[in-house]
Coordinates of C-alpha atoms in Angstrom, one line a residue:
M1 CA -17.5 -0.2 -5.1
P2 CA -19.9 2.8 -5.4
Y3 CA -22.7 0.9 -7.0
Y4 CA -24.7 -2.3 -6.8
R5 CA -24.3 -5.3 -9.3
R6 CA -26.2 -8.5 -9.6
V7 CA -24.7 -11.5 -11.5
G8 CA -26.1 -15.0 -12.1
Q9 CA -28.9 -16.6 -10.0
I10 CA -29.8 -15.3 -6.6
P11 CA -33.0 -15.6 -4.4
R12 CA -35.4 -12.7 -4.0
K13 CA -34.5 -12.3 -0.3
R14 CA -31.0 -12.6 1.2
H15 CA -30.3 -15.3 3.9
T16 CA -33.3 -17.4 2.8
Q17 CA -33.5 -20.9 1.3
F18 CA -32.1 -21.0 -2.2
R19 CA -31.9 -24.5 -3.6
S20 CA -30.3 -26.2 -6.6
P21 CA -32.5 -28.1 -9.2
A22 CA -31.6 -31.2 -7.3
G23 CA -33.0 -29.8 -4.1
S24 CA -29.9 -29.1 -2.1
L25 CA -29.2 -25.7 -0.4
Y26 CA -26.7 -23.4 -2.0
A27 CA -24.1 -22.2 0.5
E28 CA -24.0 -18.5 1.2
E29 CA -20.7 -16.6 1.5
L30 CA -20.8 -13.0 2.6
M31 CA -17.7 -11.1 1.6
G32 CA -17.7 -7.9 3.6
V33 CA -15.2 -5.3 4.7
E34 CA -14.8 -3.4 8.0
G35 CA -16.6 -6.0 10.1
F36 CA -20.0 -6.0 8.4
S37 CA -20.1 -2.2 8.5
S38 CA -19.2 -1.3 4.9
D39 CA -19.4 -2.7 1.3
S40 CA -20.2 -6.4 0.9
A41 CA -21.2 -9.0 -1.7
L42 CA -23.3 -12.2 -1.1
L43 CA -22.2 -15.2 -3.1
Y44 CA -24.0 -18.5 -3.5
H45 CA -21.9 -21.7 -3.9
R46 CA -22.8 -25.1 -5.0
H47 CA -20.5 -26.5 -2.3
L48 CA -19.3 -25.4 1.1
P49 CA -16.7 -22.6 0.6
T50 CA -15.2 -23.6 4.0
A51 CA -14.3 -27.2 3.1
I52 CA -10.5 -27.6 3.1
V53 CA -8.7 -30.9 3.1
D54 CA -5.1 -29.6 3.6
A55 CA -3.1 -26.5 4.6
Q56 CA 0.6 -26.1 4.1
A57 CA 3.0 -23.2 4.8
V58 CA 4.7 -21.8 1.7
P59 CA 7.9 -19.8 1.5
D60 CA 7.3 -16.1 0.7
F61 CA 8.6 -14.9 -2.7
R62 CA 8.6 -11.2 -1.9
G63 CA 12.1 -11.0 -0.6
S64 CA 13.6 -8.4 1.8
L65 CA 13.6 -4.6 1.5
T66 CA 16.4 -2.1 2.1
A67 CA 16.2 1.6 2.8
N68 CA 16.8 4.2 0.2
H69 CA 20.1 5.2 1.8
P70 CA 21.9 7.3 0.9
L71 CA 18.7 9.2 0.2
K72 CA 18.6 10.2 -3.5
P73 CA 16.4 10.2 -6.6
R74 CA 16.5 7.0 -8.5
H75 CA 15.6 5.6 -11.9
F76 CA 14.8 2.0 -12.7
R77 CA 14.2 0.2 -16.0
S78 CA 11.5 -2.5 -15.7
Q79 CA 12.2 -3.5 -19.3
E80 CA 15.6 -4.7 -18.2
L81 CA 14.3 -7.1 -15.5
K82 CA 15.2 -10.7 -16.3
W83 CA 13.6 -14.0 -15.1
E84 CA 15.4 -17.3 -14.9
S85 CA 12.7 -19.0 -17.0
P86 CA 10.8 -16.3 -19.0
A87 CA 8.4 -18.9 -20.5
D88 CA 7.3 -20.0 -17.0
V89 CA 6.6 -16.6 -15.3
D90 CA 3.1 -16.2 -13.8
A91 CA 1.5 -13.1 -12.4
V92 CA 1.6 -14.3 -8.8
T93 CA 4.7 -16.2 -8.0
G94 CA 6.6 -14.5 -10.8
R95 CA 6.3 -11.0 -9.1
R96 CA 9.5 -9.2 -8.6
T97 CA 9.4 -6.8 -5.6
L98 CA 10.5 -3.3 -6.6
F99 CA 9.5 -1.2 -3.6
G100 CA 7.5 -1.5 -0.3
N101 CA 6.7 -0.1 3.1
S102 CA 4.2 -1.0 5.8
D103 CA 1.2 0.1 3.6
V104 CA 2.0 -1.2 0.2
T105 CA 4.2 -3.5 -1.8
I106 CA 4.9 -2.6 -5.4
A107 CA 6.0 -5.4 -7.8
F108 CA 6.4 -6.1 -11.5
A109 CA 5.7 -9.2 -13.5
A110 CA 6.1 -10.2 -17.1
A111 CA 3.6 -13.0 -17.1
T112 CA 3.6 -15.7 -19.8
T113 CA 1.9 -18.6 -18.1
P114 CA -1.3 -19.1 -16.0
S115 CA -1.0 -18.3 -12.4
P116 CA -2.1 -20.5 -9.5
L117 CA -5.4 -19.7 -7.9
Y118 CA -4.5 -16.9 -5.4
R119 CA -6.2 -14.9 -2.7
N120 CA -4.7 -11.9 -0.9
A121 CA -6.3 -11.9 2.5
A122 CA -4.1 -9.0 3.8
G123 CA -5.5 -6.2 1.5
D124 CA -6.7 -5.1 -1.9
E125 CA -4.6 -5.4 -5.0
L126 CA -4.3 -3.0 -8.0
L127 CA -2.9 -4.4 -11.2
Y128 CA -2.0 -2.0 -14.0
V129 CA -1.5 -3.6 -17.4
Q130 CA 1.5 -1.9 -19.1
A131 CA 1.4 -4.2 -22.2
G132 CA -0.3 -7.4 -23.4
S133 CA -3.7 -8.9 -22.7
G134 CA -5.3 -11.7 -20.9
V135 CA -8.2 -12.9 -18.7
V136 CA -8.4 -12.7 -15.0
E137 CA -10.7 -15.4 -13.6
T138 CA -12.2 -14.6 -10.2
I139 CA -14.7 -16.0 -7.8
Y140 CA -17.1 -13.4 -9.1
G141 CA -16.6 -14.2 -12.8
A142 CA -14.0 -13.4 -15.5
L143 CA -12.6 -10.1 -16.7
E144 CA -10.7 -9.4 -19.9
V145 CA -7.8 -7.0 -19.5
G146 CA -5.5 -5.2 -21.9
A147 CA -3.0 -2.4 -22.1
G148 CA -3.9 0.6 -20.0
D149 CA -6.3 -1.3 -17.7
Y150 CA -6.4 -0.9 -13.9
L151 CA -7.8 -3.9 -12.2
V152 CA -9.0 -3.5 -8.6
I153 CA -9.2 -6.9 -6.7
P154 CA -10.8 -6.7 -3.3
T155 CA -9.3 -8.3 -0.2
S156 CA -9.8 -12.1 -0.1
A157 CA -11.2 -12.4 -3.7
T158 CA -9.8 -15.6 -5.1
Y159 CA -8.5 -15.2 -8.7
R160 CA -6.0 -16.3 -11.3
V161 CA -4.4 -14.6 -14.3
L162 CA -4.3 -16.2 -17.7
P163 CA -2.0 -14.2 -20.1
S164 CA -2.3 -14.2 -23.9
G165 CA 1.3 -14.0 -24.7
E166 CA 3.4 -11.8 -22.4
L167 CA 1.4 -9.7 -20.0
R168 CA 3.4 -6.9 -18.3
L169 CA 1.9 -5.8 -15.0
L170 CA 2.7 -3.3 -12.3
I171 CA 1.2 -4.7 -9.1
L172 CA 0.3 -2.8 -5.9
E173 CA -0.5 -5.0 -2.8
A174 CA -2.1 -2.8 -0.2
T175 CA -2.5 -3.5 3.5
G176 CA -6.0 -2.1 3.3
H177 CA -8.6 -1.1 0.7
I178 CA -8.2 0.7 -2.6
G179 CA -10.9 2.7 -4.3
P180 CA -11.9 6.0 -5.9
P181 CA -11.0 9.1 -4.0
R182 CA -13.7 10.0 -1.5
R183 CA -14.0 13.5 -2.8
Y184 CA -15.2 12.1 -6.2
L185 CA -18.2 10.4 -4.5
S186 CA -21.5 11.5 -3.1
T187 CA -22.5 10.5 0.4
K188 CA -24.5 7.6 -1.3
G189 CA -21.5 6.5 -3.3
Q190 CA -22.3 7.9 -6.7
F191 CA -19.5 9.6 -8.8
L192 CA -20.0 13.4 -8.7
E193 CA -19.9 15.7 -11.7
H194 CA -16.4 16.9 -11.0
A195 CA -14.9 13.4 -11.0
P196 CA -12.6 12.6 -13.9
Y197 CA -14.3 9.2 -14.5
C198 CA -17.6 7.6 -13.5
E199 CA -19.6 4.4 -13.4
R200 CA -20.0 4.2 -17.2
D201 CA -16.2 3.8 -17.5
L202 CA -16.0 0.7 -15.2
R203 CA -16.2 -2.9 -16.1
G204 CA -17.2 -5.7 -13.8
P205 CA -17.9 -9.4 -14.1
T206 CA -21.1 -10.2 -16.1
E207 CA -21.6 -13.9 -15.5
P208 CA -20.4 -16.6 -13.0
M209 CA -17.6 -19.0 -13.7
L210 CA -19.5 -22.1 -12.7
A211 CA -16.3 -24.1 -12.4
E212 CA -16.2 -27.7 -11.1
G213 CA -13.3 -29.7 -9.6
T214 CA -12.1 -31.4 -6.5
D215 CA -8.9 -31.0 -4.3
V216 CA -8.1 -27.6 -5.7
D217 CA -5.1 -25.7 -4.4
V218 CA -5.4 -21.9 -3.6
L219 CA -2.4 -19.9 -2.5
V220 CA -3.3 -17.4 0.2
R221 CA -1.4 -14.4 1.4
H222 CA -2.2 -13.5 5.0
R223 CA -0.6 -11.4 7.7
A224 CA 1.8 -14.1 8.7
G225 CA 3.0 -15.1 5.2
L226 CA 1.7 -17.6 2.6
T227 CA -0.4 -20.7 3.0
R228 CA -1.5 -23.2 0.4
Y229 CA -5.0 -24.5 1.0
T230 CA -6.4 -27.5 -0.7
Y231 CA -10.2 -27.1 -1.1
A232 CA -12.5 -30.1 -1.4
N233 CA -14.3 -28.3 -4.3
H234 CA -13.4 -25.6 -6.8
P235 CA -14.0 -22.1 -5.2
F236 CA -15.3 -20.8 -8.6
D237 CA -18.5 -22.9 -8.1
V238 CA -20.6 -19.7 -7.5
V239 CA -24.0 -19.7 -9.3
G240 CA -24.7 -16.0 -8.5
W241 CA -23.9 -13.0 -6.3
D242 CA -24.9 -9.4 -5.7
G243 CA -23.6 -6.5 -3.8
C244 CA -21.2 -3.6 -4.0
L245 CA -17.9 -5.4 -3.4
Y246 CA -16.3 -7.1 -6.5
P247 CA -13.3 -6.8 -8.8
W248 CA -13.6 -4.0 -11.5
V249 CA -11.6 -2.6 -14.4
F250 CA -11.0 1.0 -15.4
N251 CA -8.8 1.9 -18.4
I252 CA -6.5 4.9 -18.1
R253 CA -7.6 6.2 -21.5
D254 CA -11.0 6.9 -20.0
F255 CA -9.6 9.3 -17.4
E256 CA -10.6 12.8 -18.3
P257 CA -7.7 15.2 -17.5
I258 CA -8.4 18.4 -15.6
T259 CA -6.5 21.3 -17.0
G260 CA -6.1 25.0 -16.3
R261 CA -4.6 28.3 -17.4
V262 CA -1.5 27.5 -15.3
H263 CA 0.1 24.3 -14.2
Q264 CA -2.2 22.1 -12.2
P265 CA -1.0 20.2 -9.1
P266 CA -0.8 16.3 -9.0
P267 CA -4.1 15.9 -7.0
V268 CA -6.1 16.7 -10.3
H269 CA -4.7 13.5 -11.7
Q270 CA -5.7 11.3 -8.7
T271 CA -7.4 8.1 -9.7
F272 CA -7.4 5.9 -6.6
E273 CA -6.7 6.1 -2.9
G274 CA -5.3 3.4 -0.6
P275 CA -4.0 3.2 3.0
N276 CA -1.4 6.0 3.2
F277 CA -0.9 6.2 -0.6
V278 CA -2.6 7.6 -3.7
V279 CA -2.5 6.6 -7.4
C280 CA -2.6 9.2 -10.2
S281 CA -3.0 9.0 -14.0
F282 CA -1.1 11.4 -16.2
C283 CA -2.8 11.3 -19.6
P284 CA -2.5 13.0 -23.0
R285 CA -4.0 16.4 -22.5
K286 CA -4.2 20.1 -23.5
V287 CA -1.8 22.0 -21.3
D288 CA -1.7 25.3 -19.6
Y289 CA -3.1 28.1 -21.7
H290 CA -2.2 31.3 -19.8
P291 CA 0.0 33.3 -22.3
D292 CA 3.0 33.2 -20.0
A293 CA 2.4 29.6 -18.7
I294 CA 5.3 27.2 -18.2
P295 CA 3.6 23.8 -18.9
V296 CA 6.1 21.4 -17.2
P297 CA 6.0 21.0 -13.4
Y298 CA 7.7 23.5 -11.2
N299 CA 10.5 22.3 -8.8
H300 CA 8.8 20.8 -5.8
A301 CA 9.5 19.1 -2.5
N302 CA 7.0 16.5 -1.5
V303 CA 7.7 17.0 2.2
D304 CA 5.2 14.2 3.3
S305 CA 5.5 11.7 0.5
D306 CA 7.7 9.7 -1.8
E307 CA 6.8 10.0 -5.5
L308 CA 7.0 7.0 -7.8
M309 CA 6.3 7.6 -11.5
F310 CA 5.8 4.7 -14.0
Y311 CA 6.2 5.8 -17.6
V312 CA 3.9 3.9 -19.9
G313 CA 3.3 5.9 -23.1
G314 CA 4.3 8.9 -25.2
N315 CA 7.0 11.4 -24.1
Y316 CA 7.2 12.8 -20.6
E317 CA 8.2 16.4 -21.2
A318 CA 9.7 17.1 -17.8
R319 CA 12.1 14.1 -17.9
K320 CA 13.6 14.6 -21.4
G321 CA 17.4 14.2 -21.3
S322 CA 17.4 11.9 -18.2
G323 CA 17.3 8.5 -19.9
I324 CA 13.6 7.9 -19.0
G325 CA 11.8 5.6 -21.5
I326 CA 8.7 3.4 -21.7
G327 CA 8.8 1.0 -18.7
S328 CA 11.0 3.4 -16.6
L329 CA 10.2 4.1 -13.0
S330 CA 11.5 7.2 -11.3
L331 CA 11.6 7.5 -7.5
H332 CA 11.8 11.0 -6.0
P333 CA 11.8 10.6 -2.2
A334 CA 10.6 13.0 0.5
G335 CA 13.6 15.1 1.5
F336 CA 14.7 15.7 -2.1
T337 CA 13.5 18.7 -4.1
H338 CA 12.9 17.6 -7.7
G339 CA 11.6 19.0 -10.9
P340 CA 12.1 19.1 -14.7
Q341 CA 15.4 18.2 -16.2
P342 CA 17.7 21.1 -17.3
G343 CA 16.2 23.0 -20.2
A344 CA 12.8 21.3 -20.0
A345 CA 11.0 24.3 -18.6
E346 CA 12.2 26.7 -21.3
A347 CA 11.6 24.1 -24.0
S348 CA 8.0 23.6 -22.9
I349 CA 6.9 27.2 -23.3
G350 CA 4.4 27.6 -26.1
A351 CA 3.4 23.9 -26.0
D352 CA -0.4 23.3 -26.1
Y353 CA -0.6 19.5 -25.8
F354 CA 1.4 16.8 -24.0
D355 CA 1.3 13.3 -25.4
E356 CA 2.4 11.4 -22.3
T357 CA 0.9 8.6 -20.2
A358 CA 2.2 7.7 -16.7
V359 CA 1.0 6.1 -13.5
M360 CA 2.1 7.8 -10.3
V361 CA 2.1 6.4 -6.8
D362 CA 2.6 8.8 -3.9
T363 CA 3.2 7.1 -0.5
F364 CA 3.1 8.8 2.8
R365 CA 5.7 6.6 4.3
P366 CA 9.2 6.1 2.7
L367 CA 9.5 3.5 0.1
D368 CA 12.2 0.9 0.7
L369 CA 13.8 -0.9 -2.3
G370 CA 13.3 -4.5 -3.2
E371 CA 15.6 -6.9 -5.1
A372 CA 14.1 -6.0 -8.4
A373 CA 14.9 -2.4 -8.0
D374 CA 18.5 -3.2 -7.3
A375 CA 18.5 -5.4 -10.5
C376 CA 17.3 -2.7 -12.9
E377 CA 18.6 0.6 -11.5
D378 CA 20.2 3.3 -13.6
P379 CA 23.0 4.6 -11.3
R380 CA 23.5 7.8 -13.2
Y381 CA 20.0 9.3 -12.7
A382 CA 20.6 11.3 -9.5
W383 CA 23.3 13.4 -11.2
T384 CA 21.3 14.4 -14.3
W385 CA 20.2 17.8 -13.0
A386 CA 23.8 18.9 -12.3
Q387 CA 25.0 16.9 -15.4
R388 CA 27.9 15.7 -13.4
G389 CA 28.4 13.5 -10.3
P390 CA 31.0 11.9 -8.1
D391 CA 34.1 10.5 -9.7

């Protein structure tokens, strides 16, 4: 993260003696990325964070991927996804894989029950809350989340998700790190004046969990699959920490849209960057104010990327007449020229405001399809521009 935080109790100098009231040393844990050469946090545990009493291989719940072949634009309805036991879906093992490639896996969950303790040791995660609310407990402290929240969870941060009712989540699992676009940040890591959000918009943990317990299971994703560790003591026994690496929340409603006299390209909506992908936020905004402007997007071919759009609020002007609704996901792959639905460009002329909210993921490797995509696809979407298709 671009700025320093301090939570709970820590000593004045790092890597020096720090003792409990009973006189025992607290155990340091340095969480650092890029081999001690980038952001880090220093946590202080009541017990050894290395003490495990068991480790068991666990079958992976991600499932296989298939290529988008024949290549075509596609539409998926996350609201039509079903789970065998809806009352027992958690935000970790209940994930349904929609898309993926070697850089990112994109899943969806309609969580209704607490998740197991979980740690992704293969990369950062980004959780977007489409609907509902809950608490995400982490090794750094707890964070309340609600509709419109993005939650960035750094690699190897142990956490669990506690829904309040149904919590609908779009989940990105990267194979690297996710953060604000570098062009928004100064060389010292401060948000610059042209950035569409800043430090004041972010929420981080404010106090430690101070949990106790013995023989605690933690499910860990790593490069070879999944392992369930049993820890001698609860990993949330941290009394304090400081640093620039921690989970944080940003709400899409705090994104300040950048507008112009004519239609602005997708990079003005960029919110995060990850390994070979970007995430953008399309928010309610004043639209193009040149007297001859056409507010909806022009036809375009993303020659280097697949474009995935998740529709979460309002009415998306360019997709009217295509069956798109709240909870829909459209996939427009590289190699396919796409644009507004027939009549949308003409209908948008004279509009001065768009009431639409969407999350876009552009990947620079093709997105393959997971089992959840197959389970909720609208097979008619590819033919909506021509308004007719194969027999």
